[in-house]
PDB file of C-alpha atoms in Angstrom:
ATOM      1  CA  UNK Q   1      44.022 154.022 147.602  1.00 89.00           C
ATOM      2  CA  UNK Q   2      44.605 157.463 149.107  1.00 88.00           C
ATOM      3  CA  UNK Q   3      45.602 158.796 145.677  1.00 90.00           C
ATOM      4  CA  UNK Q   4      42.514 157.371 143.983  1.00 92.00           C
ATOM      5  CA  UNK Q   5      40.330 158.676 146.814  1.00 95.00           C
ATOM      6  CA  UNK Q   6      41.434 162.188 145.903  1.00 92.00           C
ATOM      7  CA  UNK Q   7      43.005 162.974 149.258  1.00 94.00           C
ATOM      8  CA  UNK Q   8      44.869 166.200 148.592  1.00 92.00           C
ATOM      9  CA  UNK Q   9      47.741 165.792 151.051  1.00 92.00           C
ATOM     10  CA  UNK Q  10      49.417 162.398 151.211  1.00 93.00           C
ATOM     11  CA  UNK Q  11      52.391 162.016 153.563  1.00 93.00           C
ATOM     12  CA  UNK Q  12      54.655 158.988 153.853  1.00 92.00           C
ATOM     13  CA  UNK Q  13      58.139 157.561 153.591  1.00 93.00           C
ATOM     14  CA  UNK Q  14      60.154 158.174 150.452  1.00 93.00           C
ATOM     15  CA  UNK Q  15      60.226 154.553 149.313  1.00 91.00           C
ATOM     16  CA  UNK Q  16      58.044 152.261 147.198  1.00 88.00           C
ATOM     17  CA  UNK Q  17      55.302 154.112 145.220  1.00 90.00           C
ATOM     18  CA  UNK Q  18      56.652 157.431 146.499  1.00 92.00           C
ATOM     19  CA  UNK Q  19      55.376 159.168 143.363  1.00 93.00           C
ATOM     20  CA  UNK Q  20      51.883 158.897 144.844  1.00 93.00           C
ATOM     21  CA  UNK Q  21      52.838 161.098 147.807  1.00 94.00           C
ATOM     22  CA  UNK Q  22      52.639 164.873 148.019  1.00 93.00           C
ATOM     23  CA  UNK Q  23      55.013 165.050 151.027  1.00 91.00           C
ATOM     24  CA  UNK Q  24      57.907 162.629 151.440  1.00 93.00           C
ATOM     25  CA  UNK Q  25      59.821 161.771 154.631  1.00 93.00           C
ATOM     26  CA  UNK Q  26      63.304 160.291 154.296  1.00 93.00           C
ATOM     27  CA  UNK Q  27      63.254 156.588 155.143  1.00 93.00           C
ATOM     28  CA  UNK Q  28      66.154 155.887 157.496  1.00 93.00           C
ATOM     29  CA  UNK Q  29      64.480 153.293 159.723  1.00 91.00           C
ATOM     30  CA  UNK Q  30      67.044 150.684 158.724  1.00 90.00           C
ATOM     31  CA  UNK Q  31      69.714 152.710 160.533  1.00 92.00           C
ATOM     32  CA  UNK Q  32      67.943 152.009 163.828  1.00 92.00           C
ATOM     33  CA  UNK Q  33      69.112 155.196 165.524  1.00 94.00           C
ATOM     34  CA  UNK Q  34      65.871 155.651 167.449  1.00 94.00           C
ATOM     35  CA  UNK Q  35      62.671 153.829 168.334  1.00 94.00           C
ATOM     36  CA  UNK Q  36      60.072 152.832 165.744  1.00 94.00           C
ATOM     37  CA  UNK Q  37      57.594 155.048 167.564  1.00 93.00           C
ATOM     38  CA  UNK Q  38      59.782 158.061 166.943  1.00 92.00           C
ATOM     39  CA  UNK Q  39      60.161 157.202 163.263  1.00 92.00           C
ATOM     40  CA  UNK Q  40      56.376 157.067 162.955  1.00 90.00           C
ATOM     41  CA  UNK Q  41      56.036 160.404 164.722  1.00 92.00           C
ATOM     42  CA  UNK Q  42      58.328 161.839 162.026  1.00 91.00           C
ATOM     43  CA  UNK Q  43      55.432 161.528 159.564  1.00 90.00           C
ATOM     44  CA  UNK Q  44      53.212 163.615 161.832  1.00 91.00           C
ATOM     45  CA  UNK Q  45      55.946 166.174 162.364  1.00 91.00           C
ATOM     46  CA  UNK Q  46      56.175 166.584 158.583  1.00 88.00           C
ATOM     47  CA  UNK Q  47      52.714 168.156 158.667  1.00 88.00           C
ATOM     48  CA  UNK Q  48      53.237 170.142 161.854  1.00 90.00           C
ATOM     49  CA  UNK Q  49      51.763 167.754 164.424  1.00 90.00           C
ATOM     50  CA  UNK Q  50      53.856 167.379 167.574  1.00 86.00           C
ATOM     51  CA  UNK Q  51      53.887 164.227 169.674  1.00 78.00           C
ATOM     52  CA  UNK Q  52      52.582 164.831 173.183  1.00 80.00           C
ATOM     53  CA  UNK Q  53      52.806 161.298 174.584  1.00 86.00           C
ATOM     54  CA  UNK Q  54      54.791 158.095 174.002  1.00 86.00           C
ATOM     55  CA  UNK Q  55      52.251 156.016 175.918  1.00 90.00           C
ATOM     56  CA  UNK Q  56      50.758 153.026 174.119  1.00 93.00           C
ATOM     57  CA  UNK Q  57      47.063 152.357 174.630  1.00 93.00           C
ATOM     58  CA  UNK Q  58      44.771 149.495 173.702  1.00 94.00           C
ATOM     59  CA  UNK Q  59      41.146 149.370 174.876  1.00 92.00           C
ATOM     60  CA  UNK Q  60      39.752 146.040 176.042  1.00 93.00           C
ATOM     61  CA  UNK Q  61      36.042 145.331 176.121  1.00 91.00           C
ATOM     62  CA  UNK Q  62      34.644 143.673 179.237  1.00 92.00           C
ATOM     63  CA  UNK Q  63      33.293 140.859 177.044  1.00 94.00           C
ATOM     64  CA  UNK Q  64      36.841 139.840 176.124  1.00 94.00           C
ATOM     65  CA  UNK Q  65      37.951 139.890 179.755  1.00 94.00           C
ATOM     66  CA  UNK Q  66      34.987 137.663 180.659  1.00 94.00           C
ATOM     67  CA  UNK Q  67      35.899 135.361 177.769  1.00 94.00           C
ATOM     68  CA  UNK Q  68      39.493 134.989 178.996  1.00 95.00           C
ATOM     69  CA  UNK Q  69      38.347 134.389 182.573  1.00 93.00           C
ATOM     70  CA  UNK Q  70      36.041 131.631 181.330  1.00 94.00           C
ATOM     71  CA  UNK Q  71      38.836 130.081 179.259  1.00 94.00           C
ATOM     72  CA  UNK Q  72      41.146 130.134 182.276  1.00 93.00           C
ATOM     73  CA  UNK Q  73      38.533 128.546 184.507  1.00 93.00           C
ATOM     74  CA  UNK Q  74      38.090 125.777 181.928  1.00 92.00           C
ATOM     75  CA  UNK Q  75      41.811 125.146 182.326  1.00 89.00           C
ATOM     76  CA  UNK Q  76      41.519 125.057 186.149  1.00 89.00           C
ATOM     77  CA  UNK Q  77      43.012 128.514 186.701  1.00 91.00           C
ATOM     78  CA  UNK Q  78      40.959 130.633 189.091  1.00 89.00           C
ATOM     79  CA  UNK Q  79      40.479 134.393 188.893  1.00 85.00           C
ATOM     80  CA  UNK Q  80      42.702 134.803 191.938  1.00 88.00           C
ATOM     81  CA  UNK Q  81      45.672 132.861 190.566  1.00 92.00           C
ATOM     82  CA  UNK Q  82      48.745 134.867 189.631  1.00 94.00           C
ATOM     83  CA  UNK Q  83      49.710 134.336 185.975  1.00 96.00           C
ATOM     84  CA  UNK Q  84      52.909 134.921 184.043  1.00 97.00           C
ATOM     85  CA  UNK Q  85      52.503 134.916 180.279  1.00 98.00           C
ATOM     86  CA  UNK Q  86      55.318 133.390 178.239  1.00 98.00           C
ATOM     87  CA  UNK Q  87      55.730 133.995 174.514  1.00 98.00           C
ATOM     88  CA  UNK Q  88      58.413 131.595 173.212  1.00 98.00           C
ATOM     89  CA  UNK Q  89      57.737 132.336 169.528  1.00 96.00           C
ATOM     90  CA  UNK Q  90      58.692 135.036 167.028  1.00 95.00           C
ATOM     91  CA  UNK Q  91      58.660 135.730 163.307  1.00 91.00           C
ATOM     92  CA  UNK Q  92      62.254 134.571 162.731  1.00 90.00           C
ATOM     93  CA  UNK Q  93      64.479 131.844 164.248  1.00 90.00           C
ATOM     94  CA  UNK Q  94      67.047 134.545 164.996  1.00 89.00           C
ATOM     95  CA  UNK Q  95      64.613 135.949 167.583  1.00 93.00           C
ATOM     96  CA  UNK Q  96      63.678 132.696 169.332  1.00 95.00           C
ATOM     97  CA  UNK Q  97      65.347 131.895 172.664  1.00 97.00           C
ATOM     98  CA  UNK Q  98      65.900 128.117 173.206  1.00 96.00           C
ATOM     99  CA  UNK Q  99      62.739 126.229 174.178  1.00 97.00           C
ATOM    100  CA  UNK Q 100      64.464 124.277 176.944  1.00 97.00           C
ATOM    101  CA  UNK Q 101      65.459 127.550 178.629  1.00 97.00           C
ATOM    102  CA  UNK Q 102      61.896 128.833 178.485  1.00 98.00           C
ATOM    103  CA  UNK Q 103      60.792 125.525 179.985  1.00 96.00           C
ATOM    104  CA  UNK Q 104      63.310 125.781 182.795  1.00 96.00           C
ATOM    105  CA  UNK Q 105      62.252 129.360 183.518  1.00 97.00           C
ATOM    106  CA  UNK Q 106      58.627 128.229 183.766  1.00 96.00           C
ATOM    107  CA  UNK Q 107      59.486 125.409 186.198  1.00 96.00           C
ATOM    108  CA  UNK Q 108      61.527 127.680 188.466  1.00 96.00           C
ATOM    109  CA  UNK Q 109      58.951 130.494 188.494  1.00 96.00           C
ATOM    110  CA  UNK Q 110      56.135 128.083 189.314  1.00 95.00           C
ATOM    111  CA  UNK Q 111      58.154 126.598 192.176  1.00 93.00           C
ATOM    112  CA  UNK Q 112      59.459 129.886 193.570  1.00 93.00           C
ATOM    113  CA  UNK Q 113      56.326 131.995 193.302  1.00 93.00           C
ATOM    114  CA  UNK Q 114      53.432 129.501 193.377  1.00 91.00           C
ATOM    115  CA  UNK Q 115      51.862 130.840 190.195  1.00 94.00           C
ATOM    116  CA  UNK Q 116      50.492 129.678 186.868  1.00 95.00           C
ATOM    117  CA  UNK Q 117      52.091 129.951 183.437  1.00 96.00           C
ATOM    118  CA  UNK Q 118      50.207 130.824 180.247  1.00 97.00           C
ATOM    119  CA  UNK Q 119      52.143 129.862 177.121  1.00 97.00           C
ATOM    120  CA  UNK Q 120      50.921 131.884 174.125  1.00 97.00           C
ATOM    121  CA  UNK Q 121      51.432 131.270 170.421  1.00 96.00           C
ATOM    122  CA  UNK Q 122      49.713 131.294 167.061  1.00 95.00           C
ATOM    123  CA  UNK Q 123      48.268 128.065 165.702  1.00 95.00           C
ATOM    124  CA  UNK Q 124      51.185 127.670 163.316  1.00 95.00           C
ATOM    125  CA  UNK Q 125      53.682 127.926 166.188  1.00 96.00           C
ATOM    126  CA  UNK Q 126      51.993 125.403 168.467  1.00 96.00           C
ATOM    127  CA  UNK Q 127      54.945 122.998 168.135  1.00 96.00           C
ATOM    128  CA  UNK Q 128      57.212 125.545 169.807  1.00 96.00           C
ATOM    129  CA  UNK Q 129      54.873 125.773 172.800  1.00 96.00           C
ATOM    130  CA  UNK Q 130      54.672 121.984 172.948  1.00 95.00           C
ATOM    131  CA  UNK Q 131      58.456 121.771 173.000  1.00 96.00           C
ATOM    132  CA  UNK Q 132      58.640 124.342 175.810  1.00 97.00           C
ATOM    133  CA  UNK Q 133      55.984 122.470 177.790  1.00 94.00           C
ATOM    134  CA  UNK Q 134      57.987 119.241 177.504  1.00 94.00           C
ATOM    135  CA  UNK Q 135      60.636 120.882 179.689  1.00 95.00           C
ATOM    136  CA  UNK Q 136      58.213 122.103 182.383  1.00 94.00           C
ATOM    137  CA  UNK Q 137      58.357 119.878 185.448  1.00 88.00           C
ATOM    138  CA  UNK Q 138      55.187 121.132 187.158  1.00 75.00           C
ATOM    139  CA  UNK Q 139      52.801 119.972 184.448  1.00 73.00           C
ATOM    140  CA  UNK Q 140      49.636 120.939 186.349  1.00 81.00           C
ATOM    141  CA  UNK Q 141      50.564 124.610 186.573  1.00 91.00           C
ATOM    142  CA  UNK Q 142      50.725 125.761 182.988  1.00 93.00           C
ATOM    143  CA  UNK Q 143      48.328 126.086 180.069  1.00 94.00           C
ATOM    144  CA  UNK Q 144      48.780 126.735 176.359  1.00 95.00           C
ATOM    145  CA  UNK Q 145      46.753 129.366 174.507  1.00 95.00           C
ATOM    146  CA  UNK Q 146      47.125 129.092 170.747  1.00 95.00           C
ATOM    147  CA  UNK Q 147      45.366 131.084 168.068  1.00 95.00           C
ATOM    148  CA  UNK Q 148      43.828 133.730 170.330  1.00 96.00           C
ATOM    149  CA  UNK Q 149      42.220 136.685 168.606  1.00 94.00           C
ATOM    150  CA  UNK Q 150      44.029 139.978 169.061  1.00 95.00           C
ATOM    151  CA  UNK Q 151      41.657 141.367 171.699  1.00 95.00           C
ATOM    152  CA  UNK Q 152      41.576 138.023 173.515  1.00 96.00           C
ATOM    153  CA  UNK Q 153      45.357 138.086 173.648  1.00 97.00           C
ATOM    154  CA  UNK Q 154      45.274 141.644 174.970  1.00 97.00           C
ATOM    155  CA  UNK Q 155      42.787 140.624 177.687  1.00 97.00           C
ATOM    156  CA  UNK Q 156      44.989 137.692 178.700  1.00 97.00           C
ATOM    157  CA  UNK Q 157      48.093 139.876 178.834  1.00 97.00           C
ATOM    158  CA  UNK Q 158      46.229 142.462 180.906  1.00 96.00           C
ATOM    159  CA  UNK Q 159      45.363 139.757 183.425  1.00 96.00           C
ATOM    160  CA  UNK Q 160      48.969 138.524 183.552  1.00 97.00           C
ATOM    161  CA  UNK Q 161      51.322 139.897 186.207  1.00 97.00           C
ATOM    162  CA  UNK Q 162      54.289 139.728 183.818  1.00 98.00           C
ATOM    163  CA  UNK Q 163      55.127 138.817 180.225  1.00 98.00           C
ATOM    164  CA  UNK Q 164      58.408 137.134 179.337  1.00 98.00           C
ATOM    165  CA  UNK Q 165      58.831 137.161 175.580  1.00 98.00           C
ATOM    166  CA  UNK Q 166      61.066 137.082 172.573  1.00 97.00           C
ATOM    167  CA  UNK Q 167      61.177 140.227 170.439  1.00 95.00           C
ATOM    168  CA  UNK Q 168      57.647 139.944 169.062  1.00 96.00           C
ATOM    169  CA  UNK Q 169      54.287 141.700 168.773  1.00 95.00           C
ATOM    170  CA  UNK Q 170      52.823 140.573 172.134  1.00 97.00           C
ATOM    171  CA  UNK Q 171      55.531 142.635 173.874  1.00 97.00           C
ATOM    172  CA  UNK Q 172      53.995 145.880 172.637  1.00 97.00           C
ATOM    173  CA  UNK Q 173      50.435 144.720 173.344  1.00 97.00           C
ATOM    174  CA  UNK Q 174      51.495 144.011 176.933  1.00 98.00           C
ATOM    175  CA  UNK Q 175      52.959 147.506 177.207  1.00 97.00           C
ATOM    176  CA  UNK Q 176      49.690 148.956 175.898  1.00 97.00           C
ATOM    177  CA  UNK Q 177      47.665 147.170 178.606  1.00 97.00           C
ATOM    178  CA  UNK Q 178      50.169 148.148 181.334  1.00 96.00           C
ATOM    179  CA  UNK Q 179      51.618 144.677 181.965  1.00 97.00           C
ATOM    180  CA  UNK Q 180      55.372 144.668 182.716  1.00 97.00           C
ATOM    181  CA  UNK Q 181      57.652 142.945 180.225  1.00 98.00           C
ATOM    182  CA  UNK Q 182      60.958 141.113 180.122  1.00 98.00           C
ATOM    183  CA  UNK Q 183      61.959 141.135 176.448  1.00 98.00           C
ATOM    184  CA  UNK Q 184      64.702 138.882 175.064  1.00 97.00           C
ATOM    185  CA  UNK Q 185      66.683 140.197 172.101  1.00 95.00           C
ATOM    186  CA  UNK Q 186      69.292 138.442 170.007  1.00 91.00           C
ATOM    187  CA  UNK Q 187      70.244 140.332 166.878  1.00 85.00           C
ATOM    188  CA  UNK Q 188      72.390 143.443 167.140  1.00 82.00           C
ATOM    189  CA  UNK Q 189      71.775 144.650 163.601  1.00 83.00           C
ATOM    190  CA  UNK Q 190      71.092 148.403 163.596  1.00 83.00           C
ATOM    191  CA  UNK Q 191      67.505 148.322 162.363  1.00 86.00           C
ATOM    192  CA  UNK Q 192      66.569 145.255 164.417  1.00 86.00           C
ATOM    193  CA  UNK Q 193      68.177 146.015 167.770  1.00 89.00           C
ATOM    194  CA  UNK Q 194      66.470 147.038 171.031  1.00 93.00           C
ATOM    195  CA  UNK Q 195      67.181 150.667 170.212  1.00 93.00           C
ATOM    196  CA  UNK Q 196      64.410 150.475 167.619  1.00 94.00           C
ATOM    197  CA  UNK Q 197      62.140 147.709 168.920  1.00 95.00           C
ATOM    198  CA  UNK Q 198      62.432 147.645 172.734  1.00 96.00           C
ATOM    199  CA  UNK Q 199      59.279 147.742 174.880  1.00 97.00           C
ATOM    200  CA  UNK Q 200      58.350 151.240 176.022  1.00 95.00           C
ATOM    201  CA  UNK Q 201      56.958 150.506 179.476  1.00 93.00           C
ATOM    202  CA  UNK Q 202      58.546 152.523 182.256  1.00 89.00           C
ATOM    203  CA  UNK Q 203      59.885 149.507 184.181  1.00 92.00           C
ATOM    204  CA  UNK Q 204      60.286 146.978 181.370  1.00 97.00           C
ATOM    205  CA  UNK Q 205      63.518 144.990 181.103  1.00 98.00           C
ATOM    206  CA  UNK Q 206      65.449 144.288 177.898  1.00 97.00           C
ATOM    207  CA  UNK Q 207      67.912 141.390 177.859  1.00 97.00           C
ATOM    208  CA  UNK Q 208      70.451 141.726 175.060  1.00 95.00           C
ATOM    209  CA  UNK Q 209      74.122 140.862 174.681  1.00 93.00           C
ATOM    210  CA  UNK Q 210      76.506 141.916 171.939  1.00 88.00           C
ATOM    211  CA  UNK Q 211      78.572 138.858 171.009  1.00 89.00           C
ATOM    212  CA  UNK Q 212      80.729 140.690 168.492  1.00 85.00           C
ATOM    213  CA  UNK Q 213      79.081 139.829 165.181  1.00 83.00           C
ATOM    214  CA  UNK Q 214      80.075 142.339 162.497  1.00 76.00           C
ATOM    215  CA  UNK Q 215      77.250 141.323 160.163  1.00 81.00           C
ATOM    216  CA  UNK Q 216      74.009 139.625 161.185  1.00 81.00           C
ATOM    217  CA  UNK Q 217      72.974 136.767 158.902  1.00 79.00           C
ATOM    218  CA  UNK Q 218      69.564 136.510 160.625  1.00 78.00           C
ATOM    219  CA  UNK Q 219      67.962 133.077 160.083  1.00 82.00           C
ATOM    220  CA  UNK Q 220      71.049 132.012 158.108  1.00 83.00           C
ATOM    221  CA  UNK Q 221      73.250 132.456 161.194  1.00 83.00           C
ATOM    222  CA  UNK Q 222      76.393 130.298 161.036  1.00 79.00           C
ATOM    223  CA  UNK Q 223      77.202 130.732 164.734  1.00 85.00           C
ATOM    224  CA  UNK Q 224      74.261 128.794 166.155  1.00 85.00           C
ATOM    225  CA  UNK Q 225      72.466 131.976 167.279  1.00 88.00           C
ATOM    226  CA  UNK Q 226      75.243 132.735 169.737  1.00 91.00           C
ATOM    227  CA  UNK Q 227      73.611 136.058 170.634  1.00 92.00           C
ATOM    228  CA  UNK Q 228      70.481 134.340 171.935  1.00 93.00           C
ATOM    229  CA  UNK Q 229      72.352 131.599 173.761  1.00 93.00           C
ATOM    230  CA  UNK Q 230      74.449 134.249 175.525  1.00 95.00           C
ATOM    231  CA  UNK Q 231      71.323 135.117 177.533  1.00 96.00           C
ATOM    232  CA  UNK Q 232      71.171 132.615 180.373  1.00 97.00           C
ATOM    233  CA  UNK Q 233      68.289 131.357 182.487  1.00 97.00           C
ATOM    234  CA  UNK Q 234      69.852 133.205 185.428  1.00 97.00           C
ATOM    235  CA  UNK Q 235      69.639 136.486 183.483  1.00 98.00           C
ATOM    236  CA  UNK Q 236      65.882 136.100 183.106  1.00 98.00           C
ATOM    237  CA  UNK Q 237      65.400 135.005 186.717  1.00 97.00           C
ATOM    238  CA  UNK Q 238      67.366 138.008 187.965  1.00 97.00           C
ATOM    239  CA  UNK Q 239      65.216 140.279 185.806  1.00 97.00           C
ATOM    240  CA  UNK Q 240      62.056 138.648 187.197  1.00 96.00           C
ATOM    241  CA  UNK Q 241      63.133 139.557 190.747  1.00 95.00           C
ATOM    242  CA  UNK Q 242      62.434 143.165 189.831  1.00 95.00           C
ATOM    243  CA  UNK Q 243      58.751 142.230 189.620  1.00 96.00           C
ATOM    244  CA  UNK Q 244      58.482 140.052 192.726  1.00 93.00           C
ATOM    245  CA  UNK Q 245      55.687 142.184 194.193  1.00 90.00           C
ATOM    246  CA  UNK Q 246      53.687 141.620 191.002  1.00 88.00           C
ATOM    247  CA  UNK Q 247      54.203 137.893 190.687  1.00 91.00           C
ATOM    248  CA  UNK Q 248      54.283 136.647 194.294  1.00 85.00           C
ATOM    249  CA  UNK Q 249      51.108 134.907 195.442  1.00 70.00           C
TER     250      UNK Q 249
END
């Protein structure tokens, strides 16, 4: 499209359709030596633009905040209730922490901090949220939000005191709206590790354990996703203590 539009300078990674570019940047993202943000800045640097900030930003219209508040009130959650958002889904099974552990985390957090839990997922992943909810003991203190629009999700995450999530898109939206994050990582493969995909918030926590795999088989894992199971409920609870001032009612 940029070629056909007659744009005179076209900068991008030296990969598919690279003959359409006037300036090519070597594509070494798969090596995972630095964060995705830094790899993207490399394109700007190729044309002399320096990065001045690593801060993520996402604007949220007041209408979307009002919409989320109304949706919460419909689910018997008041504007004064403390909320922790939980994202138990991801794009690949190799990124999904066990549902029963998410459920146990929810039960303990509700009991210890007298708060509400918002489980978030896409419509196609609703079964994962249902499985998590089946393990939550305090069934009057959580709600499920499925299929939210992007800005609705951002408004919900902004209202939340904390997000606990697998390695997935909502992590970076939470960072952009200044909500602290506990991010759970499994795979240790160079281009998929926390080095490249970790949240960038100043106080965010990454939970990741190297279990010694030489080669990651991703969703074809023959070790029962040992890397994910190495992260215990206690690990997440200990990380949550860092945010007690945020989440305590």
